[in-house]
């Protein structure tokens, strides 16, 4: 069975003790940072300065998930902030070929995110130049929502269409879902509330299920 990398989403962390929260997840594989502009999604989170702070506090790769209307305009700011990966939505504005190319030319991994209502065929032409795909398993904008089970089938279809391209899932992920997600072809699981709401994070639960 394929192993799944775990990416804690800092949206669910207690920002009042950010350094301690980041320390609590240092065994993870990468950190996920949700950038929301109050326009693409009905919520505002944080921007490049927050990413820069996290960069100082962690050695893990930083995967920045842009839920913003104009991703191209902000690539440089997140490059300078120290991001290692940048994903943006296929539903966002711009020439996605150009945006992906610019992210990769800056030396970062480029990913495209699909909201639940968006079909897999929307990214068909982009697959050859992508480093990963982020399948949203909740509607983007808020942490703590329930996983949408219909997305498992979509992930299987994406796996069939995307060859070896890494697939990440984001939204409502719990340890119990890791096995079905691995079976569907997922490589990376983003998890916010299910990780940070635990007083003592039981990493075995996030690892054993997919052995
Ligand atoms: C939702 C964000 C997710 C979210 C995940 O818009 O993209 O990354 O923080 O949080 P949970 O795991 O609580 O659904
Ligand atoms: Zn996210």
Short mmCIF file of C-alpha atoms and ligand atoms in Angstrom, two decimals:
data_model
loop_
_atom_site.label_atom_id
_atom_site.label_comp_id
_atom_site.label_asym_id
_atom_site.label_seq_id
_atom_site.Cartn_x
_atom_site.Cartn_y
_atom_site.Cartn_z
CA UNK A 1 0.00 0.00 0.00
CA UNK A 2 1.33 3.44 -0.84
CA UNK A 3 2.54 5.56 2.06
CA UNK A 4 0.86 8.89 2.67
CA UNK A 5 2.79 12.01 3.60
CA UNK A 6 1.16 14.14 6.28
CA UNK A 7 0.90 17.91 5.91
CA UNK A 8 -0.54 19.67 8.99
CA UNK A 9 -2.51 22.79 8.10
CA UNK A 10 -1.46 25.67 10.32
CA UNK A 11 -4.88 27.29 9.92
CA UNK A 12 -6.01 25.07 12.79
CA UNK A 13 -3.01 25.79 15.02
CA UNK A 14 -3.13 28.10 18.04
CA UNK A 15 -1.36 31.15 16.62
CA UNK A 16 -0.94 32.53 20.13
CA UNK A 17 1.77 29.92 20.55
CA UNK A 18 2.84 29.41 17.00
CA UNK A 19 6.40 28.29 17.74
CA UNK A 20 5.18 25.59 20.13
CA UNK A 21 2.50 24.45 17.69
CA UNK A 22 5.06 24.14 14.89
CA UNK A 23 7.29 22.15 17.23
CA UNK A 24 4.38 19.80 17.96
CA UNK A 25 4.21 18.82 14.29
CA UNK A 26 7.90 18.64 13.49
CA UNK A 27 7.57 14.89 12.74
CA UNK A 28 5.27 15.69 9.83
CA UNK A 29 6.45 15.60 6.22
CA UNK A 30 5.61 19.15 5.23
CA UNK A 31 3.58 22.13 6.48
CA UNK A 32 0.47 23.41 4.71
CA UNK A 33 -0.30 27.14 4.76
CA UNK A 34 -3.73 28.37 3.65
CA UNK A 35 -3.75 31.84 2.11
CA UNK A 36 -7.26 33.32 1.70
CA UNK A 37 -8.03 36.71 0.19
CA UNK A 38 -11.67 37.28 1.19
CA UNK A 39 -12.57 37.34 -2.52
CA UNK A 40 -11.85 33.93 -3.99
CA UNK A 41 -13.17 32.43 -0.74
CA UNK A 42 -15.38 34.07 1.91
CA UNK A 43 -12.62 34.21 4.51
CA UNK A 44 -9.31 35.99 5.09
CA UNK A 45 -6.36 34.18 6.67
CA UNK A 46 -2.79 35.43 6.28
CA UNK A 47 -0.24 36.46 3.68
CA UNK A 48 3.50 36.31 2.92
CA UNK A 49 4.60 37.75 6.27
CA UNK A 50 3.07 34.86 8.15
CA UNK A 51 4.78 32.41 5.78
CA UNK A 52 8.07 34.20 6.44
CA UNK A 53 7.61 33.75 10.18
CA UNK A 54 6.86 30.04 9.76
CA UNK A 55 9.97 29.76 7.57
CA UNK A 56 12.06 30.97 10.51
CA UNK A 57 10.39 28.49 12.88
CA UNK A 58 10.52 25.29 10.84
CA UNK A 59 12.86 23.31 8.63
CA UNK A 60 10.01 21.39 7.00
CA UNK A 61 9.09 22.13 3.39
CA UNK A 62 6.37 24.81 3.26
CA UNK A 63 3.47 24.17 0.91
CA UNK A 64 1.45 27.33 0.39
CA UNK A 65 -2.14 26.87 -0.81
CA UNK A 66 -3.34 30.05 -2.49
CA UNK A 67 -7.10 30.52 -2.27
CA UNK A 68 -6.86 33.88 -3.98
CA UNK A 69 -8.34 35.34 -7.16
CA UNK A 70 -5.08 36.48 -8.78
CA UNK A 71 -2.36 33.93 -7.94
CA UNK A 72 0.12 35.12 -10.58
CA UNK A 73 0.44 38.54 -8.94
CA UNK A 74 1.62 37.05 -5.64
CA UNK A 75 4.13 34.42 -6.74
CA UNK A 76 7.16 36.60 -6.07
CA UNK A 77 6.01 37.55 -2.57
CA UNK A 78 5.65 33.92 -1.54
CA UNK A 79 8.95 32.97 -3.16
CA UNK A 80 10.64 35.67 -1.08
CA UNK A 81 8.78 34.51 2.02
CA UNK A 82 10.44 31.11 1.69
CA UNK A 83 7.72 28.84 0.30
CA UNK A 84 8.87 25.54 -1.23
CA UNK A 85 5.61 24.73 -3.03
CA UNK A 86 2.83 26.93 -4.34
CA UNK A 87 -0.60 25.69 -5.31
CA UNK A 88 -3.42 27.79 -6.73
CA UNK A 89 -6.93 27.05 -7.91
CA UNK A 90 -7.95 26.09 -11.43
CA UNK A 91 -11.05 28.22 -10.69
CA UNK A 92 -8.86 31.31 -10.14
CA UNK A 93 -8.07 34.00 -12.73
CA UNK A 94 -5.16 34.09 -15.12
CA UNK A 95 -3.34 32.01 -17.69
CA UNK A 96 -2.63 28.89 -15.66
CA UNK A 97 0.14 27.74 -17.99
CA UNK A 98 1.92 31.01 -17.37
CA UNK A 99 1.36 30.86 -13.60
CA UNK A 100 2.64 27.27 -13.29
CA UNK A 101 5.68 28.08 -15.44
CA UNK A 102 6.52 31.13 -13.32
CA UNK A 103 6.30 29.12 -10.09
CA UNK A 104 8.61 26.45 -11.49
CA UNK A 105 11.04 28.96 -12.94
CA UNK A 106 11.38 30.39 -9.44
CA UNK A 107 12.48 26.92 -8.30
CA UNK A 108 9.29 25.96 -6.43
CA UNK A 109 6.99 23.01 -6.95
CA UNK A 110 3.76 23.99 -8.65
CA UNK A 111 0.40 22.50 -7.79
CA UNK A 112 -3.13 23.10 -8.94
CA UNK A 113 -6.11 22.82 -6.60
CA UNK A 114 -9.59 21.67 -7.59
CA UNK A 115 -12.66 22.70 -5.61
CA UNK A 116 -15.24 19.93 -5.08
CA UNK A 117 -17.51 21.03 -7.96
CA UNK A 118 -14.68 21.17 -10.49
CA UNK A 119 -14.12 18.18 -12.78
CA UNK A 120 -10.85 16.37 -13.30
CA UNK A 121 -10.91 17.17 -17.04
CA UNK A 122 -10.35 20.88 -16.22
CA UNK A 123 -6.64 20.24 -15.62
CA UNK A 124 -5.99 17.74 -18.44
CA UNK A 125 -3.76 20.11 -20.44
CA UNK A 126 -1.78 21.13 -17.36
CA UNK A 127 -0.80 17.67 -16.11
CA UNK A 128 2.54 17.54 -18.01
CA UNK A 129 3.85 20.69 -16.30
CA UNK A 130 2.46 20.16 -12.78
CA UNK A 131 4.36 18.85 -9.75
CA UNK A 132 1.20 17.88 -7.85
CA UNK A 133 -2.59 18.23 -7.74
CA UNK A 134 -4.50 19.27 -4.61
CA UNK A 135 -7.99 17.80 -4.48
CA UNK A 136 -10.23 19.73 -2.13
CA UNK A 137 -12.35 17.38 -0.08
CA UNK A 138 -14.32 20.30 1.43
CA UNK A 139 -15.38 23.62 -0.09
CA UNK A 140 -12.37 25.91 0.34
CA UNK A 141 -12.46 28.72 2.88
CA UNK A 142 -12.71 27.16 6.32
CA UNK A 143 -11.09 24.49 8.44
CA UNK A 144 -13.09 22.01 10.47
CA UNK A 145 -15.57 20.92 7.79
CA UNK A 146 -16.59 17.32 7.08
CA UNK A 147 -14.83 15.30 4.36
CA UNK A 148 -16.99 14.96 1.22
CA UNK A 149 -17.08 11.18 0.50
CA UNK A 150 -17.93 11.65 -3.20
CA UNK A 151 -14.40 12.98 -3.68
CA UNK A 152 -12.95 9.46 -3.35
CA UNK A 153 -14.31 8.58 -6.74
CA UNK A 154 -12.94 11.78 -8.22
CA UNK A 155 -9.50 10.98 -6.79
CA UNK A 156 -9.62 7.55 -8.46
CA UNK A 157 -10.46 9.14 -11.80
CA UNK A 158 -7.67 11.67 -11.35
CA UNK A 159 -5.22 8.89 -10.48
CA UNK A 160 -6.17 7.08 -13.68
CA UNK A 161 -5.67 10.25 -15.73
CA UNK A 162 -2.57 11.63 -14.05
CA UNK A 163 -0.08 8.76 -14.13
CA UNK A 164 2.44 9.13 -11.32
CA UNK A 165 1.67 12.76 -10.56
CA UNK A 166 1.46 13.21 -6.77
CA UNK A 167 -2.09 13.77 -5.50
CA UNK A 168 -2.75 15.66 -2.27
CA UNK A 169 -6.12 15.90 -0.51
CA UNK A 170 -7.23 18.79 1.63
CA UNK A 171 -10.20 19.09 3.96
CA UNK A 172 -11.81 17.02 6.69
CA UNK A 173 -9.08 14.38 6.71
CA UNK A 174 -9.00 12.08 9.76
CA UNK A 175 -6.72 9.07 10.46
CA UNK A 176 -9.59 6.70 9.61
CA UNK A 177 -9.65 8.06 6.06
CA UNK A 178 -5.99 7.36 5.32
CA UNK A 179 -6.55 3.79 4.15
CA UNK A 180 -9.36 4.56 1.65
CA UNK A 181 -7.41 7.60 0.50
CA UNK A 182 -4.27 5.52 -0.08
CA UNK A 183 -6.35 2.98 -1.99
CA UNK A 184 -7.76 5.74 -4.17
CA UNK A 185 -4.24 6.85 -5.04
CA UNK A 186 -3.45 9.72 -2.66
CA UNK A 187 0.17 10.59 -1.81
CA UNK A 188 -0.20 13.54 0.58
CA UNK A 189 -2.91 14.26 3.16
CA UNK A 190 -3.42 17.77 4.52
CA UNK A 191 -5.04 17.79 7.96
CA UNK A 192 -5.82 20.77 10.18
CA UNK A 193 -8.30 20.31 12.98
CA UNK A 194 -7.88 16.55 13.32
CA UNK A 195 -4.20 17.10 14.14
CA UNK A 196 -4.18 20.30 16.15
CA UNK A 197 -7.29 19.57 18.23
CA UNK A 198 -5.49 16.58 19.74
CA UNK A 199 -3.90 17.45 23.05
CA UNK A 200 -1.20 14.86 22.46
CA UNK A 201 -0.75 14.08 18.78
CA UNK A 202 -0.73 10.32 18.29
CA UNK A 203 1.51 10.03 15.25
CA UNK A 204 1.00 6.27 15.07
CA UNK A 205 -2.62 6.86 14.11
CA UNK A 206 -1.40 9.01 11.23
CA UNK A 207 1.09 6.39 10.07
CA UNK A 208 -0.07 2.88 10.87
CA UNK A 209 -3.31 2.98 8.92
CA UNK A 210 -1.58 2.91 5.61
CA UNK A 211 0.94 0.17 6.21
C1 LIG B 1 -9.71 24.80 3.63
C2 LIG B 1 -8.21 24.68 3.73
C3 LIG B 1 -7.73 23.46 4.42
C4 LIG B 1 -8.11 23.38 5.87
C5 LIG B 1 -8.02 21.97 6.33
O1 LIG B 1 -10.04 25.90 2.87
O2 LIG B 1 -7.65 24.68 2.43
O3 LIG B 1 -6.33 23.32 4.28
O4 LIG B 1 -7.32 24.17 6.68
O5 LIG B 1 -8.48 21.91 7.63
P1 LIG B 1 -9.33 20.69 8.18
O6 LIG B 1 -8.42 19.50 8.21
O7 LIG B 1 -9.75 21.15 9.53
O8 LIG B 1 -10.48 20.47 7.24
ZN1 LIG B 2 -5.51 24.11 2.21
#
